[in-house]
């Protein structure tokens, strides 16, 4: 516990691939105490696992390390603490690379990096299965044994306690692997205010604060449908900041002078983003109730968030398991006016027939006509319009036979010459990708033990 | 009774969890919320998304935020990493829902 009554927790990365400048701007455009960075979407862990399989020193968010190098002065001079799930499937390697980046920046001797370990249960899977922990798929109920041989990664969503522990031990940078997104925000609040781990109402408030900012500018005007055209200065959009008070009061805001907008409709959109039952938002630390939340405008670009309900956490952690599930490839051909969509559909029919002639079978063949039906399907998009300027045929296949998928990739380009007219071939031959599927499961908390390793930066 | 697109009375945001999409639907003004509750039922949403959603649709109410949350199970062709769809994560399903028409007094 520190003496602060209020902290400013900033988010500067809503997913891996978000703005490279945002972390630096969040530190330079106004006061913040914590910089949180969320790199791990559901799909990200499988990508990192592939990278680690190719290179034993990879498997974490390299963008993070580059950012630390560029922002080392800001972090040290302003005393900003950084909390990031950049560790991916290899937090130790991430911490080593981060320490090296700080060393190279030449100003960071003695700075402590806290590494949260214990989320990776891949080496323990067989032991867990033998002991009767089924790790069944939460959606389908199937036991993990059905896909055990194809598992590529298995990571527990850890909570805020390890983050708080690393901060308690003096870490200025905390690197985690898989953890609940909101834990990046809740951890600092627990550390600063000494909130007890059974103070459900405050833990829920900190969790919802984290949820509100974890997707970057989605709470400051980005990807916001409400009156989107009047949102100012997207080019200089401010990333979100959660002001969290000792008693659990929360204001969502952004730095003065930045673009974007923080208002009740926009924050409401983000609160509802990627949630299930709003009365039962389950995290490792608490069950938060969104249905009692009040949002009020509290000055320009400030939204006050109150009334979050909290109930005791469950006895389980969620586990994110990825497994190899065949191959896919997706090709693109663009057809021009007139009757662009009809040409695209004809080309699809020809392609399907040719795949048949070749005796190729797939688990799925799927075609969409970008410009006519790709986002919302035929039923909602309505009939094809003959005057649509152009339509892209986007056609993909998925299956277990890599050779069949590869053969499919050779059948796209020929259509430019031997199919319907007014066509242009873009992007080159499609690449065959390995499909990594996602298997959500639960594990009793008693089966998981996390720990924090401290790494001090050398001179 | 005039019939209007949800676009005129609500805004929305959508995202994914595995093969399940969620759509948060928010009334543009508090007094419009009861219309959403009454007319944008789970059954109508399932029918609206019949081409894209192959599982059940669940609906949850957030009266204090004048909002409904919908879960569209089995609606992303297997989910983000598996799907062959352009919108593999259901990001545009929010607007797809806003195409639905309801009666307003």
Coordinates of C-alpha atoms in Angstrom, one line a residue:
Chain A
X1 CA 0.0 0.0 0.0
X2 CA 1.3 3.5 -0.9
X3 CA 0.0 6.9 0.3
X4 CA -1.9 7.7 -2.9
X5 CA -5.6 8.5 -2.8
X6 CA -6.0 8.4 -6.6
X7 CA -4.0 6.9 -9.4
X8 CA -4.1 7.5 -13.2
X9 CA -3.9 4.2 -15.1
X10 CA -3.4 4.6 -18.8
X11 CA -3.9 2.1 -21.6
X12 CA -1.8 2.5 -24.7
X13 CA -2.3 -0.7 -26.5
X14 CA -5.6 -2.4 -27.1
X15 CA -4.2 -5.3 -29.0
X16 CA -0.9 -6.4 -30.5
X17 CA -0.6 -4.3 -33.6
X18 CA -2.1 -1.1 -32.1
X19 CA -0.4 2.2 -32.6
X20 CA 3.4 2.2 -31.9
X21 CA 3.3 5.8 -30.9
X22 CA 0.5 5.6 -28.3
X23 CA 2.7 4.4 -25.3
X24 CA 5.1 7.3 -25.8
X25 CA 2.3 9.8 -26.2
X26 CA 0.5 8.6 -23.1
X27 CA 3.6 9.2 -21.1
X28 CA 4.4 12.6 -22.7
X29 CA 1.0 14.3 -23.2
X30 CA 0.0 14.5 -19.5
X31 CA 0.4 12.9 -16.1
X32 CA -0.1 9.2 -15.6
X33 CA 1.1 6.8 -12.9
X34 CA 0.7 3.5 -14.7
X35 CA 1.0 2.6 -18.4
X36 CA -0.8 -0.7 -19.2
X37 CA -0.5 -2.5 -22.5
X38 CA -2.7 -5.3 -23.6
X39 CA -1.1 -7.4 -26.4
X40 CA -2.9 -10.7 -26.1
X41 CA -6.2 -11.3 -27.9
X42 CA -7.5 -14.8 -28.0
X43 CA -5.9 -15.3 -31.4
X44 CA -2.5 -13.9 -30.3
X45 CA -1.3 -16.8 -28.1
X46 CA -1.4 -19.2 -31.0
X47 CA 0.6 -16.9 -33.2
X48 CA 3.2 -16.5 -30.5
X49 CA 3.3 -20.2 -30.0
X50 CA 4.1 -20.6 -33.7
X51 CA 6.9 -18.0 -33.4
X52 CA 8.4 -19.8 -30.3
X53 CA 8.3 -23.1 -32.2
X54 CA 10.5 -21.6 -34.9
X55 CA 12.8 -19.7 -32.5
X56 CA 13.3 -20.7 -28.9
X57 CA 14.0 -17.1 -27.9
X58 CA 10.7 -15.8 -29.4
X59 CA 7.1 -16.0 -28.3
X60 CA 6.5 -12.6 -26.8
X61 CA 5.5 -9.2 -28.0
X62 CA 8.6 -7.7 -29.7
X63 CA 6.9 -4.4 -30.1
X64 CA 6.9 -4.0 -26.4
X65 CA 10.7 -4.3 -26.2
X66 CA 11.1 -1.7 -28.9
X67 CA 8.7 0.6 -27.1
X68 CA 10.7 0.2 -23.8
X69 CA 13.8 1.2 -25.7
X70 CA 12.2 4.3 -27.1
X71 CA 10.5 5.2 -23.9
X72 CA 13.2 4.4 -21.4
X73 CA 13.8 8.1 -20.5
X74 CA 10.2 8.8 -20.0
X75 CA 9.7 5.7 -17.8
X76 CA 12.6 6.5 -15.6
X77 CA 12.4 10.3 -15.4
X78 CA 8.6 10.4 -14.9
X79 CA 8.6 7.4 -12.6
X80 CA 5.9 5.7 -14.6
X81 CA 5.2 2.1 -13.9
X82 CA 4.5 -0.2 -16.8
X83 CA 2.3 -3.3 -16.7
X84 CA 2.0 -5.4 -19.8
X85 CA 1.0 -8.9 -20.8
X86 CA 3.8 -8.7 -23.4
X87 CA 5.4 -11.9 -22.1
X88 CA 3.0 -14.0 -24.3
X89 CA 4.1 -17.6 -24.2
X90 CA 7.7 -16.7 -23.1
X91 CA 7.7 -14.0 -20.3
X92 CA 11.3 -14.7 -19.3
X93 CA 12.7 -14.1 -22.8
X94 CA 10.6 -10.9 -22.9
X95 CA 12.1 -9.7 -19.6
X96 CA 15.6 -10.5 -20.8
X97 CA 15.1 -8.6 -24.0
X98 CA 13.5 -5.7 -22.0
X99 CA 16.4 -5.5 -19.6
X100 CA 18.8 -5.5 -22.6
X101 CA 16.8 -2.6 -24.2
X102 CA 17.0 -0.6 -21.0
X103 CA 20.7 -1.3 -20.6
X104 CA 21.3 -0.1 -24.2
X105 CA 19.3 3.1 -23.4
X106 CA 22.0 3.5 -20.7
X107 CA 19.9 5.1 -18.0
X108 CA 18.2 2.3 -16.1
X109 CA 20.7 0.7 -13.8
X110 CA 18.9 -0.9 -10.8
X111 CA 15.5 -0.7 -12.4
X112 CA 13.5 -3.8 -11.4
X113 CA 11.4 -5.9 -13.8
X114 CA 8.8 -8.2 -12.2
X115 CA 8.0 -11.3 -14.3
X116 CA 4.8 -13.2 -13.5
X117 CA 5.1 -16.9 -14.1
X118 CA 2.7 -19.8 -13.6
X119 CA 0.2 -19.3 -16.4
X120 CA 1.8 -21.8 -18.7
X121 CA 0.4 -25.3 -17.9
X122 CA 1.4 -26.9 -21.2
X123 CA 4.1 -29.1 -19.6
X124 CA 1.6 -30.3 -17.0
X125 CA -1.3 -31.2 -19.2
X126 CA -0.9 -35.0 -19.0
X127 CA -0.4 -34.9 -15.3
X128 CA -3.6 -32.9 -14.9
X129 CA -5.6 -35.2 -17.2
X130 CA -4.3 -38.3 -15.3
X131 CA -5.4 -36.7 -12.0
X132 CA -8.9 -36.2 -13.4
X133 CA -8.9 -32.5 -14.3
X134 CA -10.7 -32.9 -17.6
X135 CA -10.1 -29.4 -19.1
X136 CA -13.3 -29.9 -21.1
X137 CA -14.2 -27.4 -23.7
X138 CA -16.4 -24.8 -22.0
X139 CA -18.5 -24.4 -25.1
X140 CA -19.0 -28.0 -26.3
X141 CA -18.3 -30.1 -23.2
X142 CA -15.8 -32.3 -25.1
X143 CA -12.9 -33.6 -22.9
X144 CA -9.4 -32.4 -23.8
X145 CA -8.3 -35.9 -24.6
X146 CA -10.2 -35.5 -27.9
X147 CA -7.5 -33.1 -29.2
X148 CA -4.6 -33.7 -26.7
X149 CA -2.1 -34.7 -29.3
X150 CA -2.6 -31.5 -31.2
X151 CA -2.3 -29.0 -28.4
X152 CA 0.2 -26.2 -29.0
X153 CA -0.3 -24.0 -26.0
X154 CA -2.2 -24.0 -22.7
X155 CA -2.3 -20.9 -20.5
X156 CA -4.3 -20.0 -17.4
X157 CA -5.8 -16.5 -17.2
X158 CA -4.1 -15.3 -14.0
X159 CA -5.6 -12.5 -12.0
X160 CA -4.4 -9.2 -10.5
X161 CA -2.7 -10.6 -7.4
X162 CA 0.5 -11.5 -9.2
X163 CA 0.7 -8.1 -10.7
X164 CA 0.2 -6.4 -7.3
X165 CA 2.8 -8.8 -5.8
X166 CA 5.4 -7.7 -8.4
X167 CA 4.6 -4.1 -7.7
X168 CA 4.9 -4.7 -4.0
X169 CA 8.3 -6.1 -4.6
X170 CA 9.4 -2.9 -6.2
X171 CA 9.0 -3.7 -9.9
X172 CA 8.8 -0.7 -12.2
X173 CA 8.0 -2.9 -15.1
X174 CA 5.7 -5.9 -14.8
X175 CA 5.6 -8.5 -17.5
X176 CA 3.0 -11.2 -17.5
X177 CA 2.1 -14.0 -19.8
X178 CA -1.6 -14.7 -20.1
X179 CA -3.6 -12.9 -17.5
X180 CA -7.1 -11.3 -17.4
X181 CA -7.0 -8.1 -19.4
X182 CA -8.5 -6.1 -16.5
X183 CA -5.9 -7.4 -14.1
X184 CA -3.4 -5.0 -15.7
X185 CA -5.4 -2.2 -14.2
X186 CA -6.7 -3.9 -11.1
X187 CA -3.2 -5.0 -10.0
X188 CA -1.9 -1.4 -9.6
X189 CA -5.0 -0.4 -7.6
X190 CA -4.6 -3.3 -5.2
X191 CA -0.9 -2.4 -4.8
X192 CA -1.5 1.3 -4.3
X193 CA -4.6 1.1 -2.0
X194 CA -4.0 -2.2 -0.3
X195 CA -7.5 -3.4 -1.3
X196 CA -8.1 -6.8 0.3
X197 CA -8.7 -9.7 -2.1
X198 CA -12.1 -10.2 -0.6
X199 CA -13.2 -6.6 -1.0
X200 CA -15.5 -7.6 -3.8
X201 CA -17.1 -4.2 -4.5
X202 CA -13.7 -2.5 -5.0
X203 CA -12.2 -5.3 -6.9
X204 CA -15.2 -5.2 -9.2
X205 CA -14.8 -1.4 -9.6
X206 CA -11.2 -1.8 -10.5
X207 CA -12.0 -4.7 -12.9
X208 CA -14.6 -2.6 -14.7
X209 CA -12.2 0.3 -14.9
X210 CA -9.8 -2.1 -16.6
X211 CA -12.4 -3.4 -18.9
X212 CA -13.3 0.1 -19.9
X213 CA -9.7 1.0 -21.0
X214 CA -8.4 -2.4 -22.1
X215 CA -9.2 -1.9 -25.8
X216 CA -7.4 1.4 -26.1
X217 CA -9.3 4.1 -27.9
X218 CA -12.6 2.1 -28.1
X219 CA -13.5 4.1 -25.0
X220 CA -12.3 7.5 -26.3
X221 CA -14.1 7.7 -29.6
X222 CA -12.5 5.0 -31.7
X223 CA -14.7 2.4 -33.4
X224 CA -17.7 4.3 -31.9
X225 CA -21.0 4.2 -33.7
X226 CA -22.6 7.0 -31.7
X227 CA -22.4 10.2 -33.7
X228 CA -19.1 9.1 -35.1
X229 CA -18.7 11.8 -37.7
X230 CA -18.6 14.5 -35.1
X231 CA -15.8 13.0 -33.1
X232 CA -12.9 15.4 -33.4
X233 CA -9.3 14.9 -34.4
X234 CA -9.1 11.1 -34.9
X235 CA -5.5 11.7 -36.2
X236 CA -4.5 12.8 -32.7
X237 CA -6.9 10.5 -30.7
X238 CA -6.1 10.3 -27.0
X239 CA -5.8 6.8 -25.5
X240 CA -7.9 6.2 -22.4
X241 CA -7.0 6.8 -18.7
X242 CA -8.8 5.4 -15.7
X243 CA -8.6 7.6 -12.7
X244 CA -9.2 5.2 -9.8
X245 CA -9.7 6.4 -6.2
X246 CA -8.9 4.5 -3.0
X247 CA -12.7 4.0 -2.3
X248 CA -13.2 2.5 -5.8
X249 CA -14.6 5.6 -7.5
X250 CA -13.6 5.6 -11.2
X251 CA -13.5 8.2 -14.0
X252 CA -12.7 7.3 -17.6
X253 CA -10.9 10.2 -19.4
X254 CA -8.0 11.1 -21.7
X255 CA -5.2 13.7 -21.8
X256 CA -6.3 17.3 -22.5
X257 CA -5.6 18.5 -25.9
X258 CA -5.9 15.1 -27.6
X259 CA -8.5 14.1 -30.2
X260 CA -11.4 11.7 -29.8
X261 CA -14.2 12.0 -27.3
X262 CA -15.1 10.4 -23.9
X263 CA -18.8 10.5 -23.4
X264 CA -21.5 8.2 -21.9
X265 CA -22.6 6.6 -25.1
X266 CA -19.0 5.8 -26.1
X267 CA -18.1 4.3 -22.7
X268 CA -21.4 2.3 -22.7
X269 CA -20.4 0.8 -26.1
X270 CA -17.1 -0.3 -24.6
X271 CA -18.6 -1.7 -21.4
X272 CA -20.8 -4.0 -23.5
X273 CA -17.9 -5.0 -25.7
X274 CA -17.1 -8.7 -25.6
X275 CA -19.1 -9.5 -22.5
X276 CA -21.5 -12.3 -21.8
X277 CA -24.1 -12.2 -19.0
X278 CA -23.6 -8.6 -17.7
X279 CA -24.7 -9.5 -14.2
X280 CA -22.0 -12.1 -14.0
X281 CA -18.7 -10.9 -15.5
X282 CA -16.3 -13.5 -14.3
X283 CA -12.7 -12.7 -13.8
X284 CA -10.0 -14.6 -11.7
X285 CA -10.4 -12.0 -9.0
X286 CA -14.1 -11.2 -8.7
X287 CA -17.5 -11.5 -10.3
X288 CA -18.6 -8.1 -11.4
X289 CA -22.2 -7.0 -12.0
X290 CA -22.5 -4.5 -14.8
X291 CA -26.3 -4.1 -14.5
X292 CA -26.0 -1.8 -11.5
X293 CA -23.5 0.6 -13.2
X294 CA -24.3 4.3 -13.5
X295 CA -22.4 6.4 -16.0
X296 CA -22.5 10.2 -15.8
X297 CA -20.7 12.9 -17.7
X298 CA -18.4 14.6 -15.2
X299 CA -17.0 17.5 -17.3
X300 CA -15.5 17.5 -20.8
X301 CA -14.1 14.1 -21.8
X302 CA -14.7 12.6 -18.3
X303 CA -17.2 9.9 -17.6
X304 CA -17.8 8.8 -14.0
X305 CA -18.5 5.1 -13.5
X306 CA -20.2 4.1 -10.2
X307 CA -22.4 1.4 -8.7
X308 CA -20.4 -1.6 -9.9
X309 CA -21.5 -4.7 -8.0
X310 CA -19.1 -7.3 -6.8
X311 CA -19.4 -11.0 -5.7
X312 CA -16.9 -13.6 -4.6
X313 CA -14.7 -15.0 -7.3
X314 CA -15.2 -18.6 -8.4
X315 CA -12.9 -21.5 -7.5
X316 CA -11.7 -21.8 -11.1
X317 CA -9.4 -20.1 -13.5
X318 CA -10.1 -20.0 -17.2
X319 CA -7.6 -21.7 -19.4
X320 CA -6.9 -20.7 -23.0
X321 CA -5.7 -23.8 -25.0
X322 CA -4.7 -23.6 -28.7
X323 CA -4.5 -26.7 -30.9
X324 CA -3.5 -27.4 -34.4
X325 CA -6.6 -27.9 -36.6
X326 CA -5.6 -28.3 -40.3
X327 CA -4.9 -25.7 -42.9
X328 CA -6.6 -22.9 -44.8
X329 CA -6.1 -20.6 -47.7
X330 CA -8.0 -17.6 -48.9
X331 CA -7.9 -16.1 -52.4
X332 CA -9.1 -12.8 -53.9
X333 CA -10.3 -11.8 -57.4
X334 CA -11.8 -8.4 -58.2
X335 CA -14.6 -8.1 -60.8
X336 CA -15.6 -4.8 -62.3
X337 CA -18.8 -3.2 -63.5
X338 CA -21.3 -4.2 -64.9
X339 CA -22.8 -7.0 -63.0
X340 CA -19.8 -7.4 -60.8
X341 CA -21.4 -9.5 -58.1
X342 CA -22.9 -11.9 -60.7
X343 CA -19.5 -12.4 -62.3
X344 CA -18.0 -13.1 -58.9
X345 CA -20.8 -15.7 -58.2
X346 CA -20.2 -17.3 -61.6
X347 CA -16.5 -17.5 -60.9
X348 CA -17.2 -19.2 -57.5
X349 CA -19.4 -21.8 -59.2
X350 CA -16.7 -22.5 -61.8
X351 CA -14.1 -22.8 -59.1
X352 CA -16.2 -25.2 -57.0
X353 CA -16.8 -27.4 -60.1
X354 CA -13.1 -27.5 -60.9
X355 CA -12.2 -28.5 -57.3
X356 CA -14.7 -31.3 -57.8
X357 CA -13.1 -32.4 -61.1
X358 CA -9.8 -32.5 -59.3
X359 CA -11.3 -34.7 -56.6
X360 CA -10.3 -32.3 -53.8
X361 CA -12.4 -32.3 -50.7
X362 CA -12.3 -29.8 -47.8
X363 CA -14.0 -29.4 -44.4
X364 CA -15.3 -26.1 -45.7
X365 CA -15.3 -24.0 -48.9
X366 CA -16.6 -20.5 -48.3
X367 CA -17.1 -17.6 -50.7
X368 CA -18.1 -14.0 -50.1
X369 CA -18.5 -11.1 -52.5
X370 CA -16.8 -8.1 -50.9
X371 CA -18.9 -5.1 -51.9
X372 CA -22.1 -7.1 -52.0
X373 CA -22.5 -9.4 -49.0
X374 CA -19.3 -10.1 -47.2
X375 CA -20.0 -8.5 -43.8
X376 CA -23.7 -9.2 -43.3
X377 CA -24.6 -12.1 -45.6
X378 CA -27.1 -12.3 -48.4
X379 CA -30.3 -12.2 -46.3
X380 CA -29.4 -8.9 -44.8
X381 CA -27.4 -7.3 -47.7
X382 CA -30.3 -7.6 -50.2
X383 CA -30.1 -8.4 -53.9
X384 CA -27.0 -7.8 -56.0
X385 CA -27.0 -4.3 -57.6
X386 CA -26.0 -4.4 -61.3
X387 CA -24.3 -1.0 -61.0
X388 CA -22.0 -1.8 -58.1
X389 CA -18.7 -0.5 -59.4
X390 CA -16.7 -3.6 -58.4
X391 CA -17.0 -6.7 -56.2
X392 CA -14.1 -8.8 -54.8
X393 CA -14.6 -12.6 -54.8
X394 CA -13.0 -13.8 -51.6
X395 CA -13.0 -17.6 -51.5
X396 CA -11.3 -19.8 -48.9
X397 CA -11.0 -23.5 -48.1
X398 CA -10.2 -25.3 -44.9
X399 CA -9.1 -28.9 -44.4
X400 CA -6.7 -31.3 -42.9
X401 CA -5.0 -32.2 -46.2
X402 CA -2.3 -29.6 -46.8
X403 CA -1.7 -30.8 -50.4
X404 CA -5.3 -30.2 -51.2
X405 CA -5.3 -26.7 -49.7
X406 CA -2.1 -26.0 -51.7
X407 CA -3.7 -27.2 -54.9
X408 CA -6.6 -24.9 -54.3
X409 CA -4.2 -21.9 -54.2
X410 CA -3.2 -22.7 -57.8
X411 CA -6.8 -22.5 -59.0
X412 CA -7.4 -18.8 -58.3
X413 CA -5.2 -17.1 -60.8
X414 CA -6.3 -19.1 -63.8
X415 CA -9.8 -17.8 -63.4
X416 CA -8.5 -14.3 -64.5
X417 CA -8.1 -15.8 -68.0
X418 CA -10.5 -18.7 -68.1
X419 CA -13.5 -17.4 -66.3
X420 CA -15.9 -14.4 -66.3
X421 CA -14.6 -11.1 -67.8
X422 CA -13.6 -7.7 -66.3
X423 CA -11.4 -9.2 -63.6
X424 CA -8.2 -8.3 -61.9
X425 CA -6.1 -10.6 -59.8
X426 CA -4.7 -9.0 -56.6
X427 CA -2.4 -10.0 -53.9
X428 CA -0.7 -12.9 -55.6
X429 CA -1.2 -16.6 -54.9
X430 CA -2.8 -17.2 -51.6
X431 CA -0.6 -18.6 -48.8
X432 CA -1.4 -21.8 -47.0
X433 CA -1.8 -21.1 -43.3
X434 CA -1.9 -23.6 -40.4
X435 CA -5.2 -23.3 -38.6
X436 CA -4.8 -23.0 -34.8
X437 CA -8.1 -23.4 -33.0
X438 CA -9.1 -22.2 -29.6
X439 CA -10.2 -24.4 -26.7
X440 CA -11.5 -22.6 -23.6
X441 CA -11.5 -24.6 -20.4
X442 CA -11.6 -24.3 -16.6
X443 CA -9.1 -25.4 -14.0
X444 CA -9.5 -25.4 -10.2
X445 CA -7.5 -22.6 -8.7
X446 CA -5.9 -25.2 -6.3
X447 CA -4.2 -26.7 -9.3
X448 CA -2.4 -23.5 -10.3
X449 CA 0.5 -21.8 -8.5
X450 CA 1.9 -18.5 -9.8
X451 CA 5.1 -16.8 -8.8
X452 CA 6.9 -13.6 -9.4
X453 CA 10.6 -13.5 -10.5
X454 CA 12.5 -10.2 -10.2
X455 CA 15.1 -9.2 -12.7
X456 CA 17.3 -6.2 -12.0
X457 CA 18.7 -4.2 -14.9
X458 CA 22.5 -4.3 -14.9
X459 CA 24.8 -1.3 -15.6
Chain B
X1 CA -47.4 3.0 -36.5
X2 CA -44.1 4.0 -38.3
X3 CA -41.6 1.3 -38.8
X4 CA -37.9 2.4 -38.6
X5 CA -34.5 0.8 -38.7
X6 CA -32.8 0.2 -35.3
X7 CA -30.1 2.5 -36.7
X8 CA -32.5 5.4 -36.0
X9 CA -33.1 4.6 -32.4
X10 CA -30.0 2.8 -31.2
X11 CA -26.3 2.3 -31.5
X12 CA -24.3 -0.8 -31.0
X13 CA -20.9 -2.5 -30.7
X14 CA -20.0 -6.1 -31.4
X15 CA -17.1 -8.5 -30.7
X16 CA -16.2 -12.2 -30.3
X17 CA -15.4 -14.9 -27.7
X18 CA -14.5 -18.0 -29.6
X19 CA -17.3 -18.9 -31.9
X20 CA -19.8 -16.7 -30.1
X21 CA -20.4 -13.1 -31.1
X22 CA -21.8 -10.5 -28.7
X23 CA -23.7 -7.4 -29.7
X24 CA -24.4 -4.6 -27.2
X25 CA -27.4 -2.6 -28.4
X26 CA -27.9 0.8 -26.7
X27 CA -30.9 3.1 -27.0
X28 CA -30.1 6.5 -28.3
X29 CA -32.3 8.0 -25.7
X30 CA -33.6 6.4 -22.4
X31 CA -37.2 6.7 -23.5
X32 CA -36.5 4.4 -26.5
X33 CA -35.2 1.6 -24.3
X34 CA -38.6 0.0 -23.6
X35 CA -39.2 -0.3 -27.4
X36 CA -35.9 -2.3 -27.6
X37 CA -36.9 -4.5 -24.7
X38 CA -40.3 -5.2 -26.2
X39 CA -39.4 -5.7 -29.8
X40 CA -35.8 -6.8 -30.1
X41 CA -36.3 -10.2 -28.7
X42 CA -33.8 -13.1 -28.7
X43 CA -36.2 -14.9 -31.1
X44 CA -36.2 -12.0 -33.6
X45 CA -32.5 -11.6 -33.4
X46 CA -32.0 -15.3 -34.1
X47 CA -34.3 -15.0 -37.1
X48 CA -32.5 -11.8 -38.3
X49 CA -29.1 -13.6 -38.2
X50 CA -30.3 -17.0 -39.4
X51 CA -27.8 -17.0 -42.2
X52 CA -24.8 -16.3 -39.9
X53 CA -25.7 -17.7 -36.5
X54 CA -26.2 -21.4 -36.2
X55 CA -26.7 -21.7 -32.5
X56 CA -29.0 -20.1 -29.9
X57 CA -29.3 -16.4 -29.2
X58 CA -29.3 -15.2 -25.6
X59 CA -30.5 -11.7 -24.5
X60 CA -29.5 -9.8 -21.3
X61 CA -31.0 -6.5 -20.1
X62 CA -29.1 -3.5 -18.7
X63 CA -31.8 -1.1 -17.9
X64 CA -29.6 1.5 -16.2
X65 CA -27.5 1.7 -19.3
X66 CA -30.6 1.5 -21.5
X67 CA -28.9 -1.4 -23.3
X68 CA -29.4 -5.0 -24.3
X69 CA -26.6 -7.5 -24.7
X70 CA -27.0 -10.4 -27.2
X71 CA -24.9 -13.5 -27.4
X72 CA -25.0 -15.2 -30.8
X73 CA -23.6 -18.7 -30.3
X74 CA -22.0 -20.5 -33.2
X75 CA -22.0 -17.5 -35.4
X76 CA -18.3 -17.1 -36.5
X77 CA -17.6 -20.1 -38.6
X78 CA -15.6 -21.7 -35.8
X79 CA -14.1 -18.5 -34.4
X80 CA -11.4 -16.0 -35.1
X81 CA -8.5 -18.2 -36.0
X82 CA -10.5 -20.8 -37.8
X83 CA -13.1 -18.8 -39.8
X84 CA -13.0 -18.3 -43.5
X85 CA -15.2 -15.2 -43.3
X86 CA -14.2 -11.6 -44.0
X87 CA -15.6 -10.7 -40.6
X88 CA -14.1 -13.5 -38.6
X89 CA -14.6 -11.7 -35.3
X90 CA -18.2 -10.4 -35.8
X91 CA -17.0 -6.8 -35.7
X92 CA -19.6 -5.7 -38.1
X93 CA -22.5 -7.6 -36.6
X94 CA -23.4 -4.5 -34.6
X95 CA -24.4 -2.7 -37.7
X96 CA -26.1 -5.9 -39.1
X97 CA -28.4 -5.8 -36.1
X98 CA -29.1 -2.1 -36.7
X99 CA -30.7 -3.1 -40.0
X100 CA -33.6 -4.6 -38.1
X101 CA -36.8 -2.7 -38.2
X102 CA -39.1 -2.0 -35.3
X103 CA -42.4 -0.1 -34.8
X104 CA -42.2 3.2 -33.0
X105 CA -45.3 5.1 -31.7

